[in-house]
Each structure stands twice: as structure tokens, then as C-alpha cells.
Amino acid sequence: MNLRSLSYFVAVVERGSISGAAKECFVSQPSISAAISQLETRLETQLFHRHGRGVSPTDSGLRLYPLAQKLLNESQAIESLFKQAQQQTPFRLGLVRSLGVHRMSGLLKDFTHTCADMELTLVEANEDAQARIITTSDLTRGEDFYPIWHDDYLLAIPSSFSLSLQTQIRLQDLDQQAFIHRAPCEALSSLQQLMDLEGIQVQVRARIQTVEYAVGLVAAGLGIALVPALPALLEQRNITFRPLQDIELKRTVGLALPRDARLNEQQVQLLKICKKPRHQAINDQKKYQ
């Protein structure tokens, strides 16, 4: 058993296919398949179920996955222990709020691993930065935009609210409902305009900025919130998620880079990472339908 085989195994688990892992590891599909077969022979167990859409880990594969990650992380720690210190290149990345902690952590992990000599500083989206991850509404004329995620917006409703029992939510159903107001949020601004036109008023119980706190207050039963349909949020307990009937509220999150400037190495690597299929995920609406 070697670390390369384990890294291929981890890539297959995370990508859900041999072909996807091959692209990520920059090797051929037979190389990935051979490494997995050798692991299965060595461990005397089947690690993946094969099906038409790709592969999924068996119970043995699920047990191996965290152990493989731990070994790979420890090997990187050993290498870094004996590497000579290099001069760090500063890089400022602007971020809008409420991007989703889980998916941003994965993206930033890939970015920092690819640019090992980089000193990364995360700043607000309106601060000076060499790159920004923003929504289309925040884009300026001097930037090129590369989409990463497409998010639908849903109503997060406390399970204790009678509104959570309805399978379809109309705009009129929000009248006089307790509400968590989150700003900045372009989708909420659009929703507010529609409610103003219909004479619908909500009872604002809290005003906050982050989607994580909004969901926390919903789970506590304080009120309803409009939130992007991030997979990690949809797993929250005591919350019912529903789309608004006949109203589409969406956003596109992407990477913004200076248009007229030559890209530096960090900007080029970040662009490559943002274009990877593993980061360009669209929410599975079946989770809340």
C-alpha cells in the first residue's frame, strides 16, 4: 500500500467516478483503476460499487476514507516539517458573505495546497483584492466573471410554524409572518419589492448579516428566513425548506478577475480550481421538494 494509491482512492470517493479522479490527479483512467484494484487486493475487500453513473464507496470504502485522508495529511505535515522556509507571496481574496462554509472550505483548501508559497488574506468583497468571489450583482465593469455555483433561494421555515405544513407557499402566505431579515441579500431585496407591490408586510424579529446565523434563528423558532439552497443548510433539523410558488429567486456566484491586467500565478491557479467540476456544483432541488 502506498500514498499515491490512497490519494487516487480519496479522489475517486470525492469525485464519484474513475474518470473524474483521473482528471483531478492528471493521470490516465487505467492508472486509477489499477491502483484501486491493488488496494482491494491488498485489503482483501471491495472498496467501490460500480454503476452507470460512476462509483460509490462500499462500507469498507467508507471506513477507509477517513483513515486515508489522515495518512495523506500526516505525510504532507512531515514533508512541510523538513522543507526550507520560502518567501511567502501575499494574495488578497475578496469574498461576499453567505457563500457556504463547506464548499468554500473545499475551494480554499485546493487553492492553498496548489499555491504553497502563498500568504492568503480573506477580505470583504468591497475591499482591495487581487480576486473576488462574488455574485453577478457585485460585478464591476473592469472585471471578467467566471461562474462557479448557481443557487436557488428557499424559505427556511421553523417546523413549529403552521406554514411548514403547506407543500406550496404563495407570496400572500408571508403576510404578518415573523421574519429574519438578512442583508446584504439581493434576493431578499427583490422579494421585498414584490411584497411591497402586493401590500404584504412581515414582522421583522431580527436583522443579521450571515446566512448561518439566519438559519440558527430559524431553527430556534424565531422566524422565517430567505436563504440560498446550500446542501449543508438543507440538512438542518427543525427547519422546513420550501420554494415560493411561481417566483424564482436565484443567484450566480463566481470568480471575478481584473480584465485588463495580466494574471499572476495565484490568479491563474485560482481560475483553474474554480473551473474544476468538483467545485461547479448545482444544488439538488430534490432535497427540498
Coordinates of C-alpha atoms in Angstrom, one line a residue:
M1 CA 0.0 0.0 0.0
N2 CA 1.4 3.4 -1.0
L3 CA 0.3 7.0 -0.5
R4 CA -0.2 7.5 -4.2
S5 CA -2.8 4.7 -4.3
L6 CA -4.5 6.2 -1.3
S7 CA -4.6 9.6 -2.9
Y8 CA -6.2 8.1 -6.0
F9 CA -8.7 6.3 -3.8
V10 CA -9.6 9.6 -2.0
A11 CA -10.1 11.3 -5.4
V12 CA -12.4 8.6 -6.6
V13 CA -14.5 8.9 -3.4
E14 CA -14.7 12.6 -3.7
R15 CA -15.4 12.8 -7.4
G16 CA -17.7 9.7 -7.6
S17 CA -16.1 8.4 -10.7
I18 CA -12.8 6.9 -12.1
S19 CA -12.8 9.5 -15.0
G20 CA -13.3 12.4 -12.6
A21 CA -10.5 11.2 -10.3
A22 CA -8.2 10.8 -13.4
K23 CA -8.8 14.4 -14.4
E24 CA -8.1 15.7 -11.0
C25 CA -5.0 13.7 -10.5
F26 CA -3.7 14.3 -14.1
V27 CA -3.3 10.6 -14.8
S28 CA -5.0 8.0 -17.0
Q29 CA -8.1 6.2 -16.0
P30 CA -6.3 2.8 -16.2
S31 CA -3.8 4.1 -13.7
I32 CA -6.6 4.9 -11.2
S33 CA -8.4 1.6 -11.8
A34 CA -5.1 -0.3 -11.3
A35 CA -4.4 1.5 -8.0
I36 CA -7.9 0.8 -6.7
S37 CA -7.6 -2.9 -7.7
Q38 CA -4.3 -3.2 -5.9
L39 CA -5.8 -1.7 -2.8
E40 CA -8.7 -4.0 -2.9
T41 CA -6.4 -7.0 -3.4
R42 CA -4.1 -5.8 -0.5
L43 CA -7.0 -5.2 1.8
E44 CA -9.0 -8.2 0.6
T45 CA -12.2 -6.2 0.3
Q46 CA -14.3 -4.4 -2.3
L47 CA -14.0 -0.6 -2.0
F48 CA -16.5 0.6 -4.6
H49 CA -19.8 -0.3 -6.1
R50 CA -19.8 0.2 -9.9
H51 CA -22.9 1.6 -11.5
G52 CA -23.9 3.5 -14.6
R53 CA -23.4 6.9 -13.1
G54 CA -19.9 6.2 -11.7
V55 CA -18.9 4.5 -8.5
S56 CA -19.9 4.8 -4.8
P57 CA -17.9 3.6 -1.8
T58 CA -18.8 0.3 -0.1
D59 CA -18.9 0.0 3.7
S60 CA -15.2 -0.9 3.5
G61 CA -14.6 2.1 1.4
L62 CA -16.3 4.4 3.8
R63 CA -14.2 3.1 6.6
L64 CA -11.0 3.5 4.7
Y65 CA -11.8 7.1 3.5
P66 CA -11.1 9.0 6.8
L67 CA -8.0 6.8 7.5
A68 CA -6.6 7.5 4.0
Q69 CA -7.2 11.2 4.5
K70 CA -5.4 11.1 7.8
L71 CA -2.4 9.4 6.4
L72 CA -2.2 11.8 3.4
N73 CA -2.4 14.8 5.7
E74 CA 0.3 13.4 8.0
S75 CA 2.6 12.8 5.0
Q76 CA 2.1 16.4 4.0
A77 CA 2.9 17.5 7.5
I78 CA 6.1 15.5 7.5
E79 CA 7.2 17.0 4.2
S80 CA 6.5 20.5 5.3
L81 CA 8.5 19.9 8.5
F82 CA 11.7 19.5 6.6
K83 CA 11.1 21.9 3.8
Q84 CA 13.1 25.1 3.8
A85 CA 11.1 28.2 4.5
Q86 CA 10.2 30.1 1.4
Q87 CA 9.3 33.7 1.0
Q88 CA 5.5 33.9 1.0
T89 CA 3.6 35.8 -1.7
P90 CA 0.8 37.9 -0.4
F91 CA -2.6 37.4 -2.0
R92 CA -5.9 39.1 -1.1
L93 CA -9.1 37.4 -1.9
G94 CA -12.4 39.2 -1.5
L95 CA -15.5 37.3 -0.5
V96 CA -19.1 38.2 -0.3
R97 CA -21.0 36.9 2.7
S98 CA -23.0 33.7 2.8
L99 CA -21.1 31.7 0.2
G100 CA -21.4 28.4 2.2
V101 CA -18.7 27.4 4.6
H102 CA -18.4 23.8 3.4
R103 CA -17.9 24.4 -0.3
M104 CA -15.7 27.5 0.3
S105 CA -13.5 25.4 2.6
G106 CA -13.0 22.9 -0.1
L107 CA -12.2 25.5 -2.7
L108 CA -9.7 27.4 -0.4
K109 CA -8.1 24.1 0.6
D110 CA -7.4 23.3 -3.1
F111 CA -6.1 26.9 -3.6
T112 CA -3.7 27.0 -0.7
H113 CA -2.4 23.5 -1.5
T114 CA -1.7 24.5 -5.1
C115 CA 0.0 27.7 -4.1
A116 CA 2.1 26.5 -1.2
D117 CA 4.2 29.7 -1.1
M118 CA 1.2 32.0 -0.8
E119 CA 0.1 34.0 2.2
L120 CA -3.7 34.2 1.7
T121 CA -5.7 37.0 3.3
L122 CA -9.5 36.9 3.1
V123 CA -11.2 40.3 2.9
E124 CA -14.6 41.8 2.4
A125 CA -15.7 41.9 -1.3
N126 CA -15.6 45.7 -1.4
E127 CA -12.0 45.9 -0.2
D128 CA -8.9 46.0 -2.4
A129 CA -8.2 42.4 -3.6
Q130 CA -6.5 40.6 -6.5
A131 CA -9.5 38.4 -7.0
R132 CA -13.1 38.3 -5.7
I133 CA -15.7 35.5 -5.3
I134 CA -19.0 37.4 -5.6
T135 CA -22.4 37.3 -7.1
T136 CA -23.2 38.8 -10.5
S137 CA -24.9 41.8 -8.8
D138 CA -21.5 42.8 -7.3
L139 CA -19.5 42.7 -10.6
T140 CA -17.8 45.8 -11.9
R141 CA -17.1 46.9 -15.4
G142 CA -13.4 46.3 -15.1
E143 CA -13.8 42.6 -14.2
D144 CA -14.3 39.3 -16.0
F145 CA -16.7 36.9 -14.4
Y146 CA -16.4 33.1 -14.3
P147 CA -19.5 31.3 -12.8
I148 CA -18.9 28.7 -10.1
W149 CA -22.2 28.0 -8.4
H150 CA -25.9 28.6 -9.2
D151 CA -28.1 28.8 -6.2
D152 CA -31.8 28.8 -5.8
Y153 CA -33.3 30.6 -2.8
L154 CA -35.7 28.9 -0.4
L155 CA -37.8 29.9 2.5
A156 CA -36.4 28.4 5.7
I157 CA -39.5 27.9 8.0
P158 CA -39.4 26.7 11.6
S159 CA -41.0 23.3 11.9
S160 CA -43.2 24.7 14.7
F161 CA -44.9 27.2 12.3
S162 CA -48.1 26.1 10.7
L163 CA -46.8 27.4 7.4
S164 CA -44.3 24.5 7.4
L165 CA -47.3 22.1 6.9
Q166 CA -48.1 23.6 3.5
T167 CA -46.5 22.0 0.5
Q168 CA -46.8 25.1 -1.6
I169 CA -46.1 28.6 -0.3
R170 CA -47.6 31.7 -2.0
L171 CA -46.4 35.2 -1.6
Q172 CA -49.6 36.1 0.2
D173 CA -48.9 33.4 2.8
L174 CA -46.0 35.6 4.2
D175 CA -48.3 38.4 5.3
Q176 CA -47.8 39.1 9.0
Q177 CA -45.3 36.2 9.4
A178 CA -42.4 36.5 11.8
F179 CA -39.3 37.1 9.6
I180 CA -35.5 37.1 9.9
H181 CA -34.1 40.0 7.8
R182 CA -30.7 39.3 6.3
A183 CA -28.7 42.0 4.5
P184 CA -27.0 42.3 2.2
C185 CA -29.1 39.9 0.1
E186 CA -30.1 40.8 -3.4
A187 CA -32.8 38.1 -3.5
L188 CA -34.4 39.4 -0.3
S189 CA -34.4 42.9 -1.9
S190 CA -36.3 41.5 -4.9
L191 CA -38.7 39.7 -2.6
Q192 CA -39.3 42.9 -0.6
Q193 CA -40.2 44.8 -3.8
L194 CA -42.7 42.1 -4.7
M195 CA -44.3 42.2 -1.2
D196 CA -44.5 46.0 -1.3
L197 CA -46.4 45.8 -4.6
E198 CA -48.9 43.4 -3.1
G199 CA -49.2 45.2 0.2
I200 CA -47.7 42.3 2.1
Q201 CA -45.9 43.1 5.4
V202 CA -43.8 40.8 7.6
Q203 CA -42.9 41.1 11.2
V204 CA -39.2 41.5 11.4
R205 CA -37.9 39.7 14.5
A206 CA -34.1 40.1 13.8
R207 CA -31.7 41.8 11.5
I208 CA -28.4 40.0 10.8
Q209 CA -25.8 39.6 8.0
T210 CA -24.8 36.0 7.8
V211 CA -26.9 33.1 6.5
E212 CA -25.5 30.8 9.2
Y213 CA -27.0 32.9 11.9
A214 CA -30.2 33.3 10.0
V215 CA -30.6 29.5 9.8
G216 CA -29.8 29.3 13.5
L217 CA -32.5 31.7 14.4
V218 CA -35.0 29.8 12.2
A219 CA -34.1 26.6 13.9
A220 CA -34.7 28.3 17.3
G221 CA -38.2 29.1 16.1
L222 CA -37.8 32.9 15.9
G223 CA -39.0 33.4 12.3
I224 CA -38.8 32.6 8.6
A225 CA -35.7 33.5 6.5
L226 CA -34.9 33.6 2.8
V227 CA -31.7 31.6 2.3
P228 CA -29.7 30.1 -0.6
A229 CA -30.3 26.4 -1.0
L230 CA -26.8 25.3 0.1
P231 CA -26.6 21.5 0.7
A232 CA -25.2 21.9 4.2
L233 CA -28.0 24.2 5.2
L234 CA -30.7 21.8 3.9
E235 CA -29.5 19.2 6.5
Q236 CA -30.6 21.4 9.4
R237 CA -33.1 19.9 11.8
N238 CA -36.3 21.6 12.9
I239 CA -36.5 23.6 9.6
T240 CA -38.7 23.1 6.6
F241 CA -37.4 24.4 3.3
R242 CA -39.9 25.5 0.6
P243 CA -39.6 27.5 -2.6
L244 CA -42.0 30.3 -3.2
Q245 CA -44.7 29.3 -5.7
D246 CA -44.4 31.0 -9.2
I247 CA -41.5 33.1 -8.0
E248 CA -37.9 32.3 -9.0
L249 CA -35.2 33.8 -6.8
K250 CA -31.7 32.8 -7.9
R251 CA -28.1 33.9 -7.8
T252 CA -24.9 33.1 -9.6
V253 CA -21.7 33.0 -7.6
G254 CA -18.4 33.3 -9.5
L255 CA -14.8 34.4 -9.6
A256 CA -14.1 38.0 -10.7
L257 CA -10.7 38.9 -12.0
P258 CA -9.3 42.1 -13.3
R259 CA -10.0 42.4 -17.0
D260 CA -7.1 44.5 -18.4
A261 CA -4.3 43.2 -16.2
R262 CA -2.0 40.2 -16.8
L263 CA -2.9 37.5 -14.4
N264 CA -0.3 36.4 -11.8
E265 CA 0.4 32.8 -10.9
Q266 CA -2.0 32.8 -8.0
Q267 CA -4.9 34.2 -10.1
V268 CA -4.3 31.6 -12.8
Q269 CA -4.3 28.8 -10.3
L270 CA -7.4 30.1 -8.6
L271 CA -9.2 30.3 -12.0
K272 CA -8.2 26.7 -12.8
I273 CA -9.6 25.5 -9.5
C274 CA -12.8 27.4 -9.8
K275 CA -13.4 25.7 -13.2
K276 CA -13.0 22.2 -11.8
P277 CA -16.2 20.2 -12.0
R278 CA -16.0 19.3 -8.3
H279 CA -16.5 23.0 -7.4
Q280 CA -19.0 23.8 -10.1
A281 CA -21.9 22.1 -8.3
I282 CA -25.6 23.0 -8.8
N283 CA -27.9 22.4 -5.8
D284 CA -30.0 19.2 -6.0
Q285 CA -33.6 20.5 -5.7
K286 CA -34.9 17.0 -4.8
K287 CA -33.6 17.7 -1.3
Y288 CA -36.3 20.2 -0.5
Q289 CA -39.1 19.1 -2.9

